[in-house]
Coordinates of N, CA and C in Angstrom, one line a residue:
X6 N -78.8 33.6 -20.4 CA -77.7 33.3 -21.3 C -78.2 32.1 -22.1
X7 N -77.9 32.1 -23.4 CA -78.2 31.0 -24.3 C -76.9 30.4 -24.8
X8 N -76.9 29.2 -25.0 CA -75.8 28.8 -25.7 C -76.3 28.0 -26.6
X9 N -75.7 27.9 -28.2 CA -76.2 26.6 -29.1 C -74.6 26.1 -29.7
X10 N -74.7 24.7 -29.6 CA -73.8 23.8 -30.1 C -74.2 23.2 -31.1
X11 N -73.7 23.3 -32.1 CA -73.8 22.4 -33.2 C -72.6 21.8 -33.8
X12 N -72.7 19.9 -33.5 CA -72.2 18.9 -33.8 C -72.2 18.5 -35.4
X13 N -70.9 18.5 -36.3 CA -71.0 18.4 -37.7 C -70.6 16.8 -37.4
X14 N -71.4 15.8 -37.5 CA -70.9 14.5 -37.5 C -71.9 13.1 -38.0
X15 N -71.0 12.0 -38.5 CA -72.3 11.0 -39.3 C -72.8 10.6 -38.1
X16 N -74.0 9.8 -37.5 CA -74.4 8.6 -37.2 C -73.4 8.0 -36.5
X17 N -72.8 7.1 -37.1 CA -71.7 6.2 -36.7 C -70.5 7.3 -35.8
X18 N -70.3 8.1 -36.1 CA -69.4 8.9 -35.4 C -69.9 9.5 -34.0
X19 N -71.3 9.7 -34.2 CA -72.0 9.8 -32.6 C -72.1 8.8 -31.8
X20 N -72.5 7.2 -32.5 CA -72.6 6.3 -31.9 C -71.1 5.9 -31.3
X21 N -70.1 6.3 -31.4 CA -68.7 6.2 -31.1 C -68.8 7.4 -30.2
X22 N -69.0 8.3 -29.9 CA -68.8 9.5 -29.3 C -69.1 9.1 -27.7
X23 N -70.9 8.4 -27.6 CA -71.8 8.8 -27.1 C -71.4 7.3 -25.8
X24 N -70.5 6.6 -26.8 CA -70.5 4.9 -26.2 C -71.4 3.7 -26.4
X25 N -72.4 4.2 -27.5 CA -73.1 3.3 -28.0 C -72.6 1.9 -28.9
X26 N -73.2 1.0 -29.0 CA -72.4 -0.3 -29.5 C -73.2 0.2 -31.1
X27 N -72.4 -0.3 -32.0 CA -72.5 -0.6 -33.4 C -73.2 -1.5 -34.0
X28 N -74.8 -1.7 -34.3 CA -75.8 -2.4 -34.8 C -75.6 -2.6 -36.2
X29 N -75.0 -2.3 -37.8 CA -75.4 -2.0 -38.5 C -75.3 -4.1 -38.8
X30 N -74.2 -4.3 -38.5 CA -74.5 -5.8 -39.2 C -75.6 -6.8 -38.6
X31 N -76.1 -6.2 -37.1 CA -77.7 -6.7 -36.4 C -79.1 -6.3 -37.3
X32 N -78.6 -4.5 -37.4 CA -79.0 -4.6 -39.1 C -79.7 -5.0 -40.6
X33 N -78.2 -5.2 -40.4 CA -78.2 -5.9 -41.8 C -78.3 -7.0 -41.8
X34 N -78.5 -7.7 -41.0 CA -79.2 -9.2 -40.4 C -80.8 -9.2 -40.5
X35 N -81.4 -8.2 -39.7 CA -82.8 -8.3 -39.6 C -83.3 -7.7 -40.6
X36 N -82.9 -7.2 -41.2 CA -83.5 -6.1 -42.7 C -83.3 -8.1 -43.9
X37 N -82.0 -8.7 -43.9 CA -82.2 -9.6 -44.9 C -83.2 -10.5 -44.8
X38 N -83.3 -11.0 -43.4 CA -84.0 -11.9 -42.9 C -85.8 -11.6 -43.1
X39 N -86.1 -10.2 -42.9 CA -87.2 -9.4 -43.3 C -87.4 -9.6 -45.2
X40 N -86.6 -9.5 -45.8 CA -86.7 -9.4 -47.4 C -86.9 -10.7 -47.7
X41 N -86.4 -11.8 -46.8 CA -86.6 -13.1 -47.0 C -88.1 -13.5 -46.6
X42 N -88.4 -12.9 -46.2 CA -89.4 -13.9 -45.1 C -90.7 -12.7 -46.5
X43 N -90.4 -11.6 -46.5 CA -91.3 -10.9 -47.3 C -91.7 -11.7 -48.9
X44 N -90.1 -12.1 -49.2 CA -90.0 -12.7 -50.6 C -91.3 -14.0 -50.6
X45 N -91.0 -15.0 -49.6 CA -91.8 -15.9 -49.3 C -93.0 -15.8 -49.0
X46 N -93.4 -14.8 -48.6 CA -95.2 -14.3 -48.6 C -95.7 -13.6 -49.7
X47 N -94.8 -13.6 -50.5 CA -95.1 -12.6 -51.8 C -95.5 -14.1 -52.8
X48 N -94.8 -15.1 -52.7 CA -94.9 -15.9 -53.5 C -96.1 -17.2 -53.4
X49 N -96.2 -17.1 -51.7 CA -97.5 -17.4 -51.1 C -99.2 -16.6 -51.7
X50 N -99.2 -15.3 -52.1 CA -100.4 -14.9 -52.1 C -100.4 -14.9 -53.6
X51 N -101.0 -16.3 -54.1 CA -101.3 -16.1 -55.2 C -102.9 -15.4 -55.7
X52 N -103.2 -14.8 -57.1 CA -104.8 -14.5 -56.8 C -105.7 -15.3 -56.6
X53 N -105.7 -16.5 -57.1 CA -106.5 -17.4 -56.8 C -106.9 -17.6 -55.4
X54 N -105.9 -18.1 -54.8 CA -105.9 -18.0 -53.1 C -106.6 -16.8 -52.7
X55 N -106.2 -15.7 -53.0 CA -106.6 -14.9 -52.5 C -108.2 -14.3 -52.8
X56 N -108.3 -14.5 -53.8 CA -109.8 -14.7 -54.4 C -110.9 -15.7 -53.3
X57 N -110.0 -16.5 -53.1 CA -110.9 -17.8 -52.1 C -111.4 -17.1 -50.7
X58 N -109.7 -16.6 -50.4 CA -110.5 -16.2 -48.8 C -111.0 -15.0 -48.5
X59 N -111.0 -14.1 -49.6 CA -112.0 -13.0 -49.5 C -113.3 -13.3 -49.8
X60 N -113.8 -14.2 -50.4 CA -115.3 -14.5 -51.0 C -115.8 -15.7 -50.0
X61 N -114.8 -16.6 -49.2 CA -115.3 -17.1 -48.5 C -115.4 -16.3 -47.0
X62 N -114.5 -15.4 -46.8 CA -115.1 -14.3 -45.9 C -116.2 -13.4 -45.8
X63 N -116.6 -13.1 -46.6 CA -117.8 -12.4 -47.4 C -118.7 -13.4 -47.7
X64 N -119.1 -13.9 -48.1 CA -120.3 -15.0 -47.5 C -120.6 -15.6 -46.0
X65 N -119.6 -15.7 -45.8 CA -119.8 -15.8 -44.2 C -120.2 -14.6 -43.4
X66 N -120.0 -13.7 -44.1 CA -120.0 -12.4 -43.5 C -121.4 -12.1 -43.8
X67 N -121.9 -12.1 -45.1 CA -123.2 -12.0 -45.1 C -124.6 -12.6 -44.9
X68 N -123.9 -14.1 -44.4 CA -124.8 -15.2 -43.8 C -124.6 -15.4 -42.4
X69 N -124.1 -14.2 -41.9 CA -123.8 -13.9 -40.3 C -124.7 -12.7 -40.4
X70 N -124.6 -11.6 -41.3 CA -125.5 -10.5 -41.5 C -127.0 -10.8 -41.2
X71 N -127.5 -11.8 -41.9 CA -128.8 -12.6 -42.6 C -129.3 -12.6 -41.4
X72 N -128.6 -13.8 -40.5 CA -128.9 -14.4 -39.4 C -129.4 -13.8 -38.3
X73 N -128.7 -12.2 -38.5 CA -128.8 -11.0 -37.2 C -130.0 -10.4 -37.8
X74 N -130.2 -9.9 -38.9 CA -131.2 -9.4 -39.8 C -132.7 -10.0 -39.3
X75 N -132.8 -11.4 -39.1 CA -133.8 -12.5 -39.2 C -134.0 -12.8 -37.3
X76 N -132.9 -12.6 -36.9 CA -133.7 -12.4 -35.3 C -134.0 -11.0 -34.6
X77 N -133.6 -10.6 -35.8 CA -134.4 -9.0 -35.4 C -135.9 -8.7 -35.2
X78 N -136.5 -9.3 -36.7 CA -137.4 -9.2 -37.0 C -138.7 -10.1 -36.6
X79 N -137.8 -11.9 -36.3 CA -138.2 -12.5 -35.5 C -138.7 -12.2 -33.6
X80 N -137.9 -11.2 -33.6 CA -137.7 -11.4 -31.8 C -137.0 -12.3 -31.0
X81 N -136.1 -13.2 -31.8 CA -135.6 -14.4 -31.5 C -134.3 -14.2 -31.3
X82 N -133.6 -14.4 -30.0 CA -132.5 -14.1 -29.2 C -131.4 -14.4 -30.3
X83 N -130.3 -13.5 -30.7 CA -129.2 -13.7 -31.3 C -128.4 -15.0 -31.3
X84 N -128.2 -15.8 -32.4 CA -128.0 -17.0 -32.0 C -126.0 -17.0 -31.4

């Protein structure tokens, strides 16, 4: 025997059904608090900045490369 039920109802109407408590203004708390904190990192990554710590990672990167490259060839334990 099979049986199918199908429930015509929003969200909020199951979360009432089911005995679940009602988040939307927890929500709509952590979603603004998110847009805020987003807005402020948006305003933080200027290109400049961002220009700096990618080129200063990438030279480091490639004078860490160098270094591995050069005790290879040396024989000279990884510093």
């Amino acid at each position: 025997m099979k049986l199918n039920i199908e429930i015509d109802c929003t969200p909020a109407e199951a979360r009432a059904f089911l005995g679940l408590p009602d988040v939307t203004v927890l929500n709509d708390h952590l979603v603004a608090e998110m847009q805020k904190r987003m807005d402020a990192n948006m305003a933080s990554l200027q290109p400049d900045e961002l220009m700096k710590t990618w080129t200063s990672f990438g030279v480091q990167a490639q004078d860490q490369f160098r270094r591995l490259m050069e005790a290879v060839v040396t024989g000279a334990p990884k510093p």
